[in-house]
């Protein structure tokens, strides 16, 4: 059969865009060649509904081995006692937790979406907000930090059955111990969605939520640098019966509830090619070089935040503890929306995304902020000196959003800088 030129031309163009551009989207990264190879392998052909050793299809003996290795490696990586590596995405992992822990209409609590929370933590257009009763907690308007005292007040008043920690745009460390204490006070299950900082946590550079939360979910493709997908984990002592009974009246453990919430609850056949790629990525994350990489991600994020601050930019919460830097444009550029800023940056081949800032008065389609992140550019070898240049580029573009010549000049410099930087270190 002839190669599909139309699609492979598009892939070649996207390859060039990724190579020549400066990737600052906080939730993106570049996987290794062996992760790509595993994803593009013949494992995509195999149906394997069920779990290793308990499948609904024959011929699963080989993929069973890959899925078992993925489970064992991710448990080792995060110090988990139990893992499910089948969720197709982070949102699917969260959906499975809702399904295992709540009944439709039950109340749960997550970070306000306009302050960094994720869609699957209670958006009215997402299953979480459509099927369940979402209550929010907030960040302090002055400090930009999660207000745990108010969170506790809200929890005591609302009595949610589930409390979610973790976010899509929050650059500070979480007080998981405090959240667990709040959850215990109201008898709620405490779940952490560590999708963003998972790689930093795996490297031991941020606190590990497995020590505090009943259940932890994550994506595998952000700081963790694996294929697109999700995982669900549990720590040592949380797999006790939770009072849910099967039709035959037996008490079910949380791990059994979660397994059946993933399959058959919310998914069909697992993507065994992606699961094998997850195993490869977990194996990479267990190497000492992964810690060195994550240390550089952190150092670069701090350097970027500082360089922008030195130029007079307002950073939400004043800085960062992780890979993410949230720029509040309102002070320096009151007329400029995040949408316009994103467009101008993309014109300069700098990819970042518009983002709401706490207590934003603009809509999620306009926004007053820009979210930046260092995982992808660090994979390509960026160091702190480069971060000051990146801040110069961003500043030049934001001051000249309608000046196409100035933007073209930045684009040339960006392309010249990125061209020699490899996407695959291997
Ligand atoms: C905190 C958080 N959870 C879940 C997700 C959803 O992941 P996915 O896009 O794989 O469904 C994201 C994605 O950005 C996220 O930031």
mmCIF file with all atom_site columns, N, CA and C in Angstrom, residues 10 47 75 157 160 169 180 243 343 399 417:
data_model
loop_
_atom_site.group_PDB
_atom_site.id
_atom_site.type_symbol
_atom_site.label_atom_id
_atom_site.label_alt_id
_atom_site.label_comp_id
_atom_site.label_asym_id
_atom_site.label_entity_id
_atom_site.label_seq_id
_atom_site.pdbx_PDB_ins_code
_atom_site.Cartn_x
_atom_site.Cartn_y
_atom_site.Cartn_z
_atom_site.occupancy
_atom_site.B_iso_or_equiv
_atom_site.pdbx_formal_charge
_atom_site.auth_seq_id
_atom_site.auth_comp_id
_atom_site.auth_asym_id
_atom_site.auth_atom_id
_atom_site.pdbx_PDB_model_num
ATOM 1  N N  . UNK A 1 10  ? 1.953   16.072 7.106  1.00 0.00 ? 10  UNK A N  1
ATOM 2  C CA . UNK A 1 10  ? 1.526   16.834 8.299  1.00 0.00 ? 10  UNK A CA 1
ATOM 3  C C  . UNK A 1 10  ? 2.437   16.480 9.479  1.00 0.00 ? 10  UNK A C  1
ATOM 4  N N  . UNK A 1 47  ? -6.126  -6.769 21.619 1.00 0.00 ? 47  UNK A N  1
ATOM 5  C CA . UNK A 1 47  ? -7.234  -6.530 22.558 1.00 0.00 ? 47  UNK A CA 1
ATOM 6  C C  . UNK A 1 47  ? -6.943  -7.234 23.866 1.00 0.00 ? 47  UNK A C  1
ATOM 7  N N  . UNK A 1 75  ? 4.937   1.439  40.843 1.00 0.00 ? 75  UNK A N  1
ATOM 8  C CA . UNK A 1 75  ? 4.841   1.279  42.307 1.00 0.00 ? 75  UNK A CA 1
ATOM 9  C C  . UNK A 1 75  ? 6.182   1.628  42.953 1.00 0.00 ? 75  UNK A C  1
ATOM 10 N N  . UNK A 1 157 ? -18.628 22.937 56.621 1.00 0.00 ? 157 UNK A N  1
ATOM 11 C CA . UNK A 1 157 ? -19.999 23.362 56.297 1.00 0.00 ? 157 UNK A CA 1
ATOM 12 C C  . UNK A 1 157 ? -20.642 22.418 55.272 1.00 0.00 ? 157 UNK A C  1
ATOM 13 N N  . UNK A 1 160 ? -18.124 17.435 52.146 1.00 0.00 ? 160 UNK A N  1
ATOM 14 C CA . UNK A 1 160 ? -17.944 16.682 50.903 1.00 0.00 ? 160 UNK A CA 1
ATOM 15 C C  . UNK A 1 160 ? -17.497 15.253 51.200 1.00 0.00 ? 160 UNK A C  1
ATOM 16 N N  . UNK A 1 169 ? -2.687  24.669 37.146 1.00 0.00 ? 169 UNK A N  1
ATOM 17 C CA . UNK A 1 169 ? -1.911  25.902 37.080 1.00 0.00 ? 169 UNK A CA 1
ATOM 18 C C  . UNK A 1 169 ? -1.737  26.429 38.497 1.00 0.00 ? 169 UNK A C  1
ATOM 19 N N  . UNK A 1 180 ? -5.206  16.236 54.389 1.00 0.00 ? 180 UNK A N  1
ATOM 20 C CA . UNK A 1 180 ? -5.623  14.927 54.904 1.00 0.00 ? 180 UNK A CA 1
ATOM 21 C C  . UNK A 1 180 ? -6.343  15.105 56.248 1.00 0.00 ? 180 UNK A C  1
ATOM 22 N N  . UNK A 1 243 ? -16.740 -0.296 52.866 1.00 0.00 ? 243 UNK A N  1
ATOM 23 C CA . UNK A 1 243 ? -18.163 -0.354 53.140 1.00 0.00 ? 243 UNK A CA 1
ATOM 24 C C  . UNK A 1 243 ? -19.024 -0.487 51.901 1.00 0.00 ? 243 UNK A C  1
ATOM 25 N N  . UNK A 1 343 ? -1.268  34.432 21.140 1.00 0.00 ? 343 UNK A N  1
ATOM 26 C CA . UNK A 1 343 ? -1.156  34.515 19.682 1.00 0.00 ? 343 UNK A CA 1
ATOM 27 C C  . UNK A 1 343 ? 0.167   35.141 19.251 1.00 0.00 ? 343 UNK A C  1
ATOM 28 N N  . UNK A 1 399 ? 5.602   43.320 24.482 1.00 0.00 ? 399 UNK A N  1
ATOM 29 C CA . UNK A 1 399 ? 5.573   44.774 24.268 1.00 0.00 ? 399 UNK A CA 1
ATOM 30 C C  . UNK A 1 399 ? 5.230   45.142 22.832 1.00 0.00 ? 399 UNK A C  1
ATOM 31 N N  . UNK A 1 417 ? 18.201  29.574 17.971 1.00 0.00 ? 417 UNK A N  1
ATOM 32 C CA . UNK A 1 417 ? 18.568  28.990 19.266 1.00 0.00 ? 417 UNK A CA 1
ATOM 33 C C  . UNK A 1 417 ? 18.148  27.515 19.340 1.00 0.00 ? 417 UNK A C  1
#
